[in-house]
Coordinates of C-alpha atoms and ligand atoms in Angstrom, one line a residue:
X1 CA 81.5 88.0 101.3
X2 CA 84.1 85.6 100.1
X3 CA 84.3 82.1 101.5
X4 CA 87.7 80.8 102.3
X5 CA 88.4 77.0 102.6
X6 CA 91.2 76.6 105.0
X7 CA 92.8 74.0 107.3
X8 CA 91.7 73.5 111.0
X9 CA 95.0 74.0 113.7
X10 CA 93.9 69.6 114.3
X11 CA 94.7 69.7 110.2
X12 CA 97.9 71.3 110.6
X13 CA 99.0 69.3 113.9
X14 CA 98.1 66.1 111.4
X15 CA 100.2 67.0 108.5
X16 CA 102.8 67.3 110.6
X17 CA 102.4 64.0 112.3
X18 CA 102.2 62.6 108.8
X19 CA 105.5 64.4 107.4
X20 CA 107.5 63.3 110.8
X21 CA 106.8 59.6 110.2
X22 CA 107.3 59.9 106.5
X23 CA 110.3 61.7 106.6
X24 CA 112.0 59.0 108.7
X25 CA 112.1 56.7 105.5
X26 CA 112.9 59.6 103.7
X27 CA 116.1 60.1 105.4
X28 CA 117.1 56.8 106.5
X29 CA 115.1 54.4 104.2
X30 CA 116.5 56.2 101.2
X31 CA 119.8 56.8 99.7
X32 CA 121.3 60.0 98.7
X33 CA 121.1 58.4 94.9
X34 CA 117.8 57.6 95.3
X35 CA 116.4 60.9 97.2
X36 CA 118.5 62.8 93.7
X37 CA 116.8 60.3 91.0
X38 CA 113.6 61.4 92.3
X39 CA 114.1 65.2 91.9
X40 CA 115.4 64.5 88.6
X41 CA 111.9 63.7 87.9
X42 CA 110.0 66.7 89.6
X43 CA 112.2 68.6 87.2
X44 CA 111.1 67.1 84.1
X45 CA 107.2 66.7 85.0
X46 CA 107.8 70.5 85.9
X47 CA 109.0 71.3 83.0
X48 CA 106.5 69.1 80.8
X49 CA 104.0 71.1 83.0
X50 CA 104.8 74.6 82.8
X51 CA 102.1 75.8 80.4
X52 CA 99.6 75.0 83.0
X53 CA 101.6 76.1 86.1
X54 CA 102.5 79.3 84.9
X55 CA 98.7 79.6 84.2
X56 CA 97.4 79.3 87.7
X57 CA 99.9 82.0 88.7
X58 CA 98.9 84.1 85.9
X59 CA 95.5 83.6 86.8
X60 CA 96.1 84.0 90.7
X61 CA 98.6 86.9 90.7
X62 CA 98.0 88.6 87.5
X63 CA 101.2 89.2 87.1
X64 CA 102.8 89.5 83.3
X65 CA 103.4 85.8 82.1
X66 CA 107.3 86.8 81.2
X67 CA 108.2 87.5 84.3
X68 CA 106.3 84.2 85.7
X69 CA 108.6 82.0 83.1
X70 CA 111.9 83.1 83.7
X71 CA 111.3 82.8 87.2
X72 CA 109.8 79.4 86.6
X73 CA 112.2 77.9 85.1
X74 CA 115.1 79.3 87.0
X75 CA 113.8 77.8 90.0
X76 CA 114.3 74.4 88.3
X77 CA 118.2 74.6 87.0
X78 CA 118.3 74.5 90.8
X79 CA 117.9 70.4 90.7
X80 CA 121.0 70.1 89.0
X81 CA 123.0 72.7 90.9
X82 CA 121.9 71.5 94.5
X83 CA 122.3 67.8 93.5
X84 CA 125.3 68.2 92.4
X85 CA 126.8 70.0 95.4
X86 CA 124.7 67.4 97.5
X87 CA 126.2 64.4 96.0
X88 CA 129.8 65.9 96.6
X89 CA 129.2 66.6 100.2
X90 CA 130.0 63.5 102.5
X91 CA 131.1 63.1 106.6
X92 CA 133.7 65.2 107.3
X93 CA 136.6 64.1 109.8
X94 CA 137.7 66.7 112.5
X95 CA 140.9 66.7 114.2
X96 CA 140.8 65.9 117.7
X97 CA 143.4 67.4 120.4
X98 CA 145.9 64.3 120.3
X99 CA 147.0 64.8 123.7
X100 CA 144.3 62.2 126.0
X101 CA 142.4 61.4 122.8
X102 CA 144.5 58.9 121.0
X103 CA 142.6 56.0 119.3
X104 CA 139.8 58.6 118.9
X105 CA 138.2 60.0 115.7
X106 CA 135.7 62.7 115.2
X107 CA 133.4 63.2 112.3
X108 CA 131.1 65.7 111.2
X109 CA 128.1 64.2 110.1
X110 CA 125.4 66.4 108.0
X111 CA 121.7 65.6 108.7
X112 CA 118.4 66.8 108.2
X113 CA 116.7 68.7 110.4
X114 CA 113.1 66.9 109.9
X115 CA 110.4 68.1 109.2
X116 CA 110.5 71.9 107.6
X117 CA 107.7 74.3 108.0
X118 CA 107.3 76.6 104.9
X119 CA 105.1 79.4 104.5
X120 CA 105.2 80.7 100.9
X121 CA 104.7 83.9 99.3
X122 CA 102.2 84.8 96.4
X123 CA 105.1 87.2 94.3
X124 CA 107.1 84.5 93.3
X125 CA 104.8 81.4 94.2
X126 CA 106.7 78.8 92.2
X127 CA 110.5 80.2 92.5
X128 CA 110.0 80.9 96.3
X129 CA 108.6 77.3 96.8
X130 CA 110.9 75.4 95.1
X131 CA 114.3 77.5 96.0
X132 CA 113.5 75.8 99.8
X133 CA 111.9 72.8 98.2
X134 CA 114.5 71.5 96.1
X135 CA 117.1 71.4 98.9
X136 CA 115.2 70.5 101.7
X137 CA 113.7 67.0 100.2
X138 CA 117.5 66.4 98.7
X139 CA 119.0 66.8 102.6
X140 CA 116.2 64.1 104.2
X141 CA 113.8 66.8 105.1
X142 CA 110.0 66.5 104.9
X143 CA 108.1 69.5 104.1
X144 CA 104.8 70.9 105.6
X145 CA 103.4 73.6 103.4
X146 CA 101.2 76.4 103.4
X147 CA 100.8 78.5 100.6
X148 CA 100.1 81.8 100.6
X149 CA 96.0 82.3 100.9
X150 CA 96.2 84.2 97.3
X151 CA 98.2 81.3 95.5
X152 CA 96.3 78.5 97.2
X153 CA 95.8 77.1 94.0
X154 CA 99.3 77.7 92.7
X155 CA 100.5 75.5 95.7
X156 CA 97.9 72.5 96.0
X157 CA 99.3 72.0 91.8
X158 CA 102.2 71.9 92.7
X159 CA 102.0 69.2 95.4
X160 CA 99.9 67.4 93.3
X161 CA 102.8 67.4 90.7
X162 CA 105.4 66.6 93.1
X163 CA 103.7 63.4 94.1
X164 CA 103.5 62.6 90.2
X165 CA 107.4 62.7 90.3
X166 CA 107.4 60.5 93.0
X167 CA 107.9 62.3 96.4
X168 CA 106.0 59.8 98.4
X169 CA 103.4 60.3 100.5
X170 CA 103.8 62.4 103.7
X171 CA 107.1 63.7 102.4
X172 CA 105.2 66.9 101.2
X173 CA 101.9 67.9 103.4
X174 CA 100.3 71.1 102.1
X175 CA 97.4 72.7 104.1
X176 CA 95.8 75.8 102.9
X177 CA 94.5 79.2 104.6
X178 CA 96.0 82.7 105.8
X179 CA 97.6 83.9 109.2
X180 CA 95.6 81.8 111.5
X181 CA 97.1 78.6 109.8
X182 CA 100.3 80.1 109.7
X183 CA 100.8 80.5 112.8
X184 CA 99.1 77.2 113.6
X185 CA 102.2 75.8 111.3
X186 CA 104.6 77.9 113.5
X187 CA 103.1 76.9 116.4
X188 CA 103.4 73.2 115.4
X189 CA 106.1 70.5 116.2
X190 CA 107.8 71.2 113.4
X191 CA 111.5 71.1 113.1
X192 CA 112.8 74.3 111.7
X193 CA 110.8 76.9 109.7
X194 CA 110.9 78.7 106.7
X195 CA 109.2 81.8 106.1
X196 CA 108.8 84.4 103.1
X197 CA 106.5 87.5 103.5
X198 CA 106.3 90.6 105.4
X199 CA 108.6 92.6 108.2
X200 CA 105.9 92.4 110.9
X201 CA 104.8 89.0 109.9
X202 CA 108.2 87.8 110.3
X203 CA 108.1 89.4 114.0
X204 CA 105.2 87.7 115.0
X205 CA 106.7 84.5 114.3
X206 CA 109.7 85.0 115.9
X207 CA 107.3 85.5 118.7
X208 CA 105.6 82.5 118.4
X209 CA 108.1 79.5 117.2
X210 CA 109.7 79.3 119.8
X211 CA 113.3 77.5 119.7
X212 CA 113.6 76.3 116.3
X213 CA 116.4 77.1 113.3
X214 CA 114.6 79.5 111.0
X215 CA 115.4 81.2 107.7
X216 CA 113.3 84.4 107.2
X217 CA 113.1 86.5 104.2
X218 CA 111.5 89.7 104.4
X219 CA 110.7 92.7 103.5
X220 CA 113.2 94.8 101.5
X221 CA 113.6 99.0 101.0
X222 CA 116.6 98.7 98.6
X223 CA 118.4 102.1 97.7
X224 CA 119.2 102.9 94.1
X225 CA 122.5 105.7 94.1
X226 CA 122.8 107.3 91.5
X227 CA 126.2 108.5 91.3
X228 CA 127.6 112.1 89.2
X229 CA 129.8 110.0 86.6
X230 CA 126.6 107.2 86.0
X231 CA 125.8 106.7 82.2
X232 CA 122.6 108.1 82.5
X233 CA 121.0 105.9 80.0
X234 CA 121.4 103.0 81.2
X235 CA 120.9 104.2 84.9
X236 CA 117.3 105.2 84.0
X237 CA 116.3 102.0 81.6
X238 CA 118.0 99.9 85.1
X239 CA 115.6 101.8 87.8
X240 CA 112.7 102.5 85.6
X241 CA 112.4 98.8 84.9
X242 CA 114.3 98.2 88.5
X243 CA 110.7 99.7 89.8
X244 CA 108.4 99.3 88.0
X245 CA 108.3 95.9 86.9
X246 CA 105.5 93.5 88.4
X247 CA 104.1 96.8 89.3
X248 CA 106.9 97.1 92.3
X249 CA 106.1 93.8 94.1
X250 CA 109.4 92.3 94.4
X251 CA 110.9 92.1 97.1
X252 CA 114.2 93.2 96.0
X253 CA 113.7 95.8 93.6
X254 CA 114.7 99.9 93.9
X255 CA 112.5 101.7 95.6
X256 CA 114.0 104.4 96.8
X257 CA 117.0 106.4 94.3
X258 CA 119.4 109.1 96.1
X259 CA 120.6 110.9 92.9
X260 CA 123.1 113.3 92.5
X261 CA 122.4 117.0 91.7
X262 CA 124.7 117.2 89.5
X263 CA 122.8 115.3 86.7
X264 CA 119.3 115.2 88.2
X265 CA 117.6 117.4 85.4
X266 CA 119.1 114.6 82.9
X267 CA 118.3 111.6 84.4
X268 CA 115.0 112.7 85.5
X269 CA 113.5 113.8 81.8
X270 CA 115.4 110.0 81.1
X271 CA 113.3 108.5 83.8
X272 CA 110.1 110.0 83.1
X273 CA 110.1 109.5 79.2
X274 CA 110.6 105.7 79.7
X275 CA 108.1 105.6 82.7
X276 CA 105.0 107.2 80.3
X277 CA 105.9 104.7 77.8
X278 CA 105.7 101.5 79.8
X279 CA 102.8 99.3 78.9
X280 CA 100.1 98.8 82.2
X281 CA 99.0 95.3 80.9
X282 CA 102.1 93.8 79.1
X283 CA 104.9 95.6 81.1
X284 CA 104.0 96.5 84.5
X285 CA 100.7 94.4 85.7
X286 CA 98.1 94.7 88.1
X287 CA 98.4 95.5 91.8
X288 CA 98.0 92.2 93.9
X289 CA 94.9 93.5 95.9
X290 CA 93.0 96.7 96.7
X291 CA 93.7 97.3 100.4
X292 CA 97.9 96.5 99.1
X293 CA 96.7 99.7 95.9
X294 CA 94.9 101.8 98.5
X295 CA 98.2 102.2 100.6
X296 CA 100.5 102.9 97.9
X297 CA 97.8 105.5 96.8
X298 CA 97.7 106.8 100.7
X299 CA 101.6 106.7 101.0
X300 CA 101.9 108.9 97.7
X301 CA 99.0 111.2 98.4
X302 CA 101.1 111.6 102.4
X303 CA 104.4 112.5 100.6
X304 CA 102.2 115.0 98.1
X305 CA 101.0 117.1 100.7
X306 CA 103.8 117.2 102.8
X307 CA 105.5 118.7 99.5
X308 CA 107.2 116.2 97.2
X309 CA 107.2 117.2 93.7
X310 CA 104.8 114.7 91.1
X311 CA 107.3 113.9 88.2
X312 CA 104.7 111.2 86.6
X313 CA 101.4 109.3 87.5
X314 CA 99.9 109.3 90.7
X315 CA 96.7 107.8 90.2
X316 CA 95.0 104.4 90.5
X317 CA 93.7 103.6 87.0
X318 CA 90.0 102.5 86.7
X319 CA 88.4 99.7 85.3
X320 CA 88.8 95.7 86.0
X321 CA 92.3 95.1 88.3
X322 CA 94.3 97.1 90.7
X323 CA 96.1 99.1 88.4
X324 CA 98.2 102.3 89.3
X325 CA 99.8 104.6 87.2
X326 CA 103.9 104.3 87.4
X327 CA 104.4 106.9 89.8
X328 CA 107.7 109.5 90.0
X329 CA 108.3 111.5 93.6
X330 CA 110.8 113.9 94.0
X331 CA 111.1 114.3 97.7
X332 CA 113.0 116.5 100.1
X333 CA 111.8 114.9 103.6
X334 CA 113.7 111.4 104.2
X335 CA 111.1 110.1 106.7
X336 CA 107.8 110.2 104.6
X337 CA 106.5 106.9 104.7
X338 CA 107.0 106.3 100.5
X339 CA 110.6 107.0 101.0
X340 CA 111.3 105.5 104.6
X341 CA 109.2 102.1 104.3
X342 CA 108.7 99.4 101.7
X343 CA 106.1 100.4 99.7
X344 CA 105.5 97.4 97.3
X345 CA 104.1 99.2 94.6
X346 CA 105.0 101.3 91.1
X347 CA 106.4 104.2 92.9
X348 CA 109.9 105.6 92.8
X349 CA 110.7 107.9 95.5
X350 CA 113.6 109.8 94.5
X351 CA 116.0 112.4 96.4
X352 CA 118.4 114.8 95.4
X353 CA 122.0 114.4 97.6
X354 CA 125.4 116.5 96.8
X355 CA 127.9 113.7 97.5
X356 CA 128.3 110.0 97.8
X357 CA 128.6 110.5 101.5
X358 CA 125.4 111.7 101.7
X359 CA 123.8 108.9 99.6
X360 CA 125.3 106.0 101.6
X361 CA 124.0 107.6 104.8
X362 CA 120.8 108.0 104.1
X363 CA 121.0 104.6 102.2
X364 CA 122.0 102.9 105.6
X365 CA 120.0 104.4 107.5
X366 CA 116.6 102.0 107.0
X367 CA 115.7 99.5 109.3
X368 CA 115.5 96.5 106.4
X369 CA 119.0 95.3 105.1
X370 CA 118.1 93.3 101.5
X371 CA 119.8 95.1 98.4
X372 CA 120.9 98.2 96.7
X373 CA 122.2 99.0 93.5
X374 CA 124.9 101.8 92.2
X375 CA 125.7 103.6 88.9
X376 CA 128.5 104.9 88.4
X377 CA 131.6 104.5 85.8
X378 CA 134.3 104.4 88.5
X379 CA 134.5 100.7 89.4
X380 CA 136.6 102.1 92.6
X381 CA 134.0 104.0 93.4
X382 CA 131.5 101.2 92.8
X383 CA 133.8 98.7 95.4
X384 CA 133.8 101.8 98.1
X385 CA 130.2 102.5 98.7
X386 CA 129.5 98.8 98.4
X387 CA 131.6 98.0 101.5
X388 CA 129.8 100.5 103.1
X389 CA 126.5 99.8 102.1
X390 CA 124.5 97.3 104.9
X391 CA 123.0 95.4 102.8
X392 CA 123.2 91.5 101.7
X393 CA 123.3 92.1 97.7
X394 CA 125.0 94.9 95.8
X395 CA 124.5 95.4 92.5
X396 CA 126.3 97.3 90.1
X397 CA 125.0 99.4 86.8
X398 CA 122.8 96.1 87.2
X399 CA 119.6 95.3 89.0
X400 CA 118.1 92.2 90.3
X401 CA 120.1 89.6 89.0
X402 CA 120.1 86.7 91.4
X403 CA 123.1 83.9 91.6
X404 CA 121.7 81.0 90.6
X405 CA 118.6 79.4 92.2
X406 CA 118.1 81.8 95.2
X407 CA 121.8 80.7 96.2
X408 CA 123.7 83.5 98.3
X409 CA 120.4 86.2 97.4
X410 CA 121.0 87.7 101.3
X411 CA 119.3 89.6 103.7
X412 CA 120.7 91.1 106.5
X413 CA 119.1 93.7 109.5
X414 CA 115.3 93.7 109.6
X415 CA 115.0 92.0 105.7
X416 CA 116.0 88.2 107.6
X417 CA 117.9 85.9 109.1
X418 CA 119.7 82.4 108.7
X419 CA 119.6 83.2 104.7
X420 CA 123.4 84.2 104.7
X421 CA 124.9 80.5 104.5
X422 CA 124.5 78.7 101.2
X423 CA 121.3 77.0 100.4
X424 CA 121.6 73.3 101.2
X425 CA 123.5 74.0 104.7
X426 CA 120.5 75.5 105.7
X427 CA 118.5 72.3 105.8
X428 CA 121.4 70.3 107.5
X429 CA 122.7 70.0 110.8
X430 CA 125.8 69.3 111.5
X431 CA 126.4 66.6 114.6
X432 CA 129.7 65.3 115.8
X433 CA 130.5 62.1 116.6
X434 CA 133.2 60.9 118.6
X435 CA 134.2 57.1 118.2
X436 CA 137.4 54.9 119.9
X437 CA 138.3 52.6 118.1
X438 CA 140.8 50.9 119.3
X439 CA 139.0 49.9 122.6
X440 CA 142.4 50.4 124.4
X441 CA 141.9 51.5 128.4
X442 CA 141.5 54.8 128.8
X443 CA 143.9 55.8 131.7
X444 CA 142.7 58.7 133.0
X445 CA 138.8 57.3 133.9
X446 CA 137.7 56.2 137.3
X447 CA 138.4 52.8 138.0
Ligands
LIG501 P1 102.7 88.5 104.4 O1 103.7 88.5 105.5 O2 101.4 89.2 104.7 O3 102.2 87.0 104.1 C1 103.2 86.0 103.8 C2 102.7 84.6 104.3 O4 102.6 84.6 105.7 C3 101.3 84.2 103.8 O5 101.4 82.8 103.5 C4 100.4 84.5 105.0 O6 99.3 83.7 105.0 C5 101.3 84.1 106.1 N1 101.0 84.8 107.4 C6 100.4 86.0 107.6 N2 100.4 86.3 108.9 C7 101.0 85.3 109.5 C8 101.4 85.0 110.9 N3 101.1 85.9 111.9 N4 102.0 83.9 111.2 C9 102.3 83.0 110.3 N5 102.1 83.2 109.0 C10 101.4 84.3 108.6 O7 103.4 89.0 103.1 P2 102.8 89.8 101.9 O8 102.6 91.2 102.3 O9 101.7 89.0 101.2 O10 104.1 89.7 100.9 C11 104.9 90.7 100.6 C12 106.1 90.8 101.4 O11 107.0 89.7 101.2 C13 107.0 92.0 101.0 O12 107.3 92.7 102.2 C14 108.2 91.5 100.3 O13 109.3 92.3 100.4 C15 108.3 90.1 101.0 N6 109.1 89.2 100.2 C16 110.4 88.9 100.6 C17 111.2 88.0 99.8 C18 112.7 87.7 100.2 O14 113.3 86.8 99.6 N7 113.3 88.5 101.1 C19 110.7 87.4 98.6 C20 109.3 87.7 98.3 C21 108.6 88.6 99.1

């Protein structure tokens, strides 16, 4: 049996007395100037490091190196783009109601919130980490991390690095382990949590962190519609690689396509041609473990018997990794478990529908709220089912493309909360304060 190393619940409680004293110079010890100089440099030493960095999460995750880089190094422009907004943000006056309140200003101040929980993600173990990470130390904040128990040592590098740049000590705690010391970091005094992972995971710590601000970003079952007037070409190069890529484990990626009648023979040969060719290695990668490879096989086998139609694969692939074959469904029954719930692996679960009415209902009616994408020609079209669509990201004749840095990439329903503001709000507070200043008697108080 493995042997995990992981931190004791009096190792978590410590880290977190550690970060609250250390982010107290942070904030108040530091200037804004000073707080942006030093993520200037976790930028470069990340960039001088990426070789190695991207390494570890190759070796980790197995998944493809390209996908690893551009990921990588998108995560970084985001130093430029936060500090910038952050150095452009200042106290904000408020108007007060005149009437009683002359000689009286209001501000709006912004602060940090303190110290920031974050429990990371092993599918994007750099980008995830550093979209909260960059923002959060520029605000004030401290950060207690906890990488996910598959990238442990994806996260202890990058701590390591981040001291290197000069994030002092205590400002970034890591401790290591799975769901016990997650929820011992939720459980914790922490100021405000941040959370990337599962739907049910992200139920149990709503359960258990009590009254706290909290961004959670979760699970995702994003609709692909594939409308009668889509160029078909494009359409099936945008969900075959919408799908398949990383072998389906992203969080935001189409995983289930209503498509119309109308053109279903076409797209499907389209679909299935491209699928066949995709390279398991190079192109699609490994699955992340064998229990996460066993369900995706159970879910396709379920949706088999209960009689969808195999288009392609179907199969796990022997040999060394959790391969499985890029699979095609063509299913009739909405609620099989491929089609209904996230499946987070190389299957595309497709449905035929006779309208766009049809698609968008059966496209809302899911219990997670992350993305979905359209094809069609008819740019009218396109704007009309995105309005109705309840989802936080549309895209269309596109897929997966992400404003920059993780900014406005929104979840709504059962895919998370708090995520809908833009990035560095979320690690500020907002307080008023309320001054006189012209120390003038107020008439109206007791005397
Ligand atoms: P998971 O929920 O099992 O684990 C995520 C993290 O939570 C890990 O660090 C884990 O140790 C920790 N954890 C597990 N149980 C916990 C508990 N009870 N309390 C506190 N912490 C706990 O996630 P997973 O299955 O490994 O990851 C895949 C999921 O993540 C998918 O559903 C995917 O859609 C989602 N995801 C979402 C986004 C997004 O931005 N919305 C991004 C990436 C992944």
């Amino acid at each position: 049996m493995q042997e995990h190393i992981s931190s004791t619940e009096a190792e978590v409680r410590a880290a977190v007395e550690r970060a609250k004293k250390a982010q107290a110079d942070w904030w108040l010890g530091h200037k804004k100037a000073d707080r942006i100089e030093v993520l200037k440099a976790v930028e470069s030493v990340f960039h001088r490091s990426s070789a190695e960095v991207i390494g570890i999460i190759h070796r980790e995750t197995g998944l493809p190196k390209s996908t690893i880089t551009s990921s990588y190094n998108g995560a970084l422009s985001g130093v430029r783009y936060y500090s910038d907004r952050y150095a452009a943000l200042g106290d904000r006056p408020f108007p007060l109601d005149p009437i009683g309140w002359a000689g009286t200003q209001a501000t709006i101040r912004y602060e940090p919130h303190g110290v920031v929980g974050h429990i990371g993600i092993w599918n994007y173990p750099f980008w995830q980490t550093m979209i909260t990470t960059i923002p959060a130390l520029l605000t004030g904040n401290a950060i207690v991390f906890k990488p996910s128990e598959i990238t442990t040592l994806t996260g202890l590098r990058i701590a390591e690095l981040l001291g290197e740049a000069g994030v002092p000590d205590g400002v970034f705690e890591t401790v290591i382990g799975g769901a016990e010391v997650g929820k011992a970091l939720v459980r914790s005094d922490v100021d405000a949590l941040v959370f990337t992972g599962g739907i049910e995971t992200g139920r149990d710590i709503v359960r258990n962190a009590g009254i706290k601000p909290m961004i959670l970003e979760l699970s995702g079952n994003d609709a692909g519609i594939i409308c009668r007037d889509a160029d078909l070409e494009q359409a099936a190069r945008g969900v075959a690689t919408g799908t398949f890529l990383r072998a389906g484990q992203v969080c935001a990626r189409i995983k289930r396509v209503y498509l119309h009648k109308d053109i279903a023979e076409g797209f499907l040969r389209r679909l299935v041609e491209i699928a066949s060719r995709l390279d398991l290695e190079g192109q699609i990668g490994p699955m992340i473990r064998a229990e996460a490879r066993d369900r995706v096989d159970r879910v396709t086998q379920e949706a088999l018997r209960g009689g969808a139609k195999l288009l392609l694969g179907g199969h796990k692939v022997k040999g060394p990794g959790y391969f499985y074959e890029p699979t095609i469904l063509l299913l009739e029954d909405p609620r099989a478990e491929v089609m209904s719930q996230e499946t987070f692996g190389p299957v595309c679960s497709i449905m035929l529908v006779k309208d766009e009415e049809e698609a968008v209902r059966l496209a809302n009616d899911s219990e997670y709220g992350l993305g979905a994408t359209i094809w069609t020609k008819d740019m009218e079209r396109a704007d009309r089912i995105a309005r109705r669509l309840q989802v936080g990201n549309v895209w269309i004749n596109e897929w997966g493309r992400s404003v920059i840095c993780g900014e406005y990439f929104l979840g709504c329903k059962g895919s998370g909360i708090a995520s809908s503001q833009e990035r560095l709000m979320m690690f500020l507070r907002k307080k008023t304060v309320i001054a006189h200043y012209t120390n003038e008697p107020r008439p109206n108080w007791f005397k």
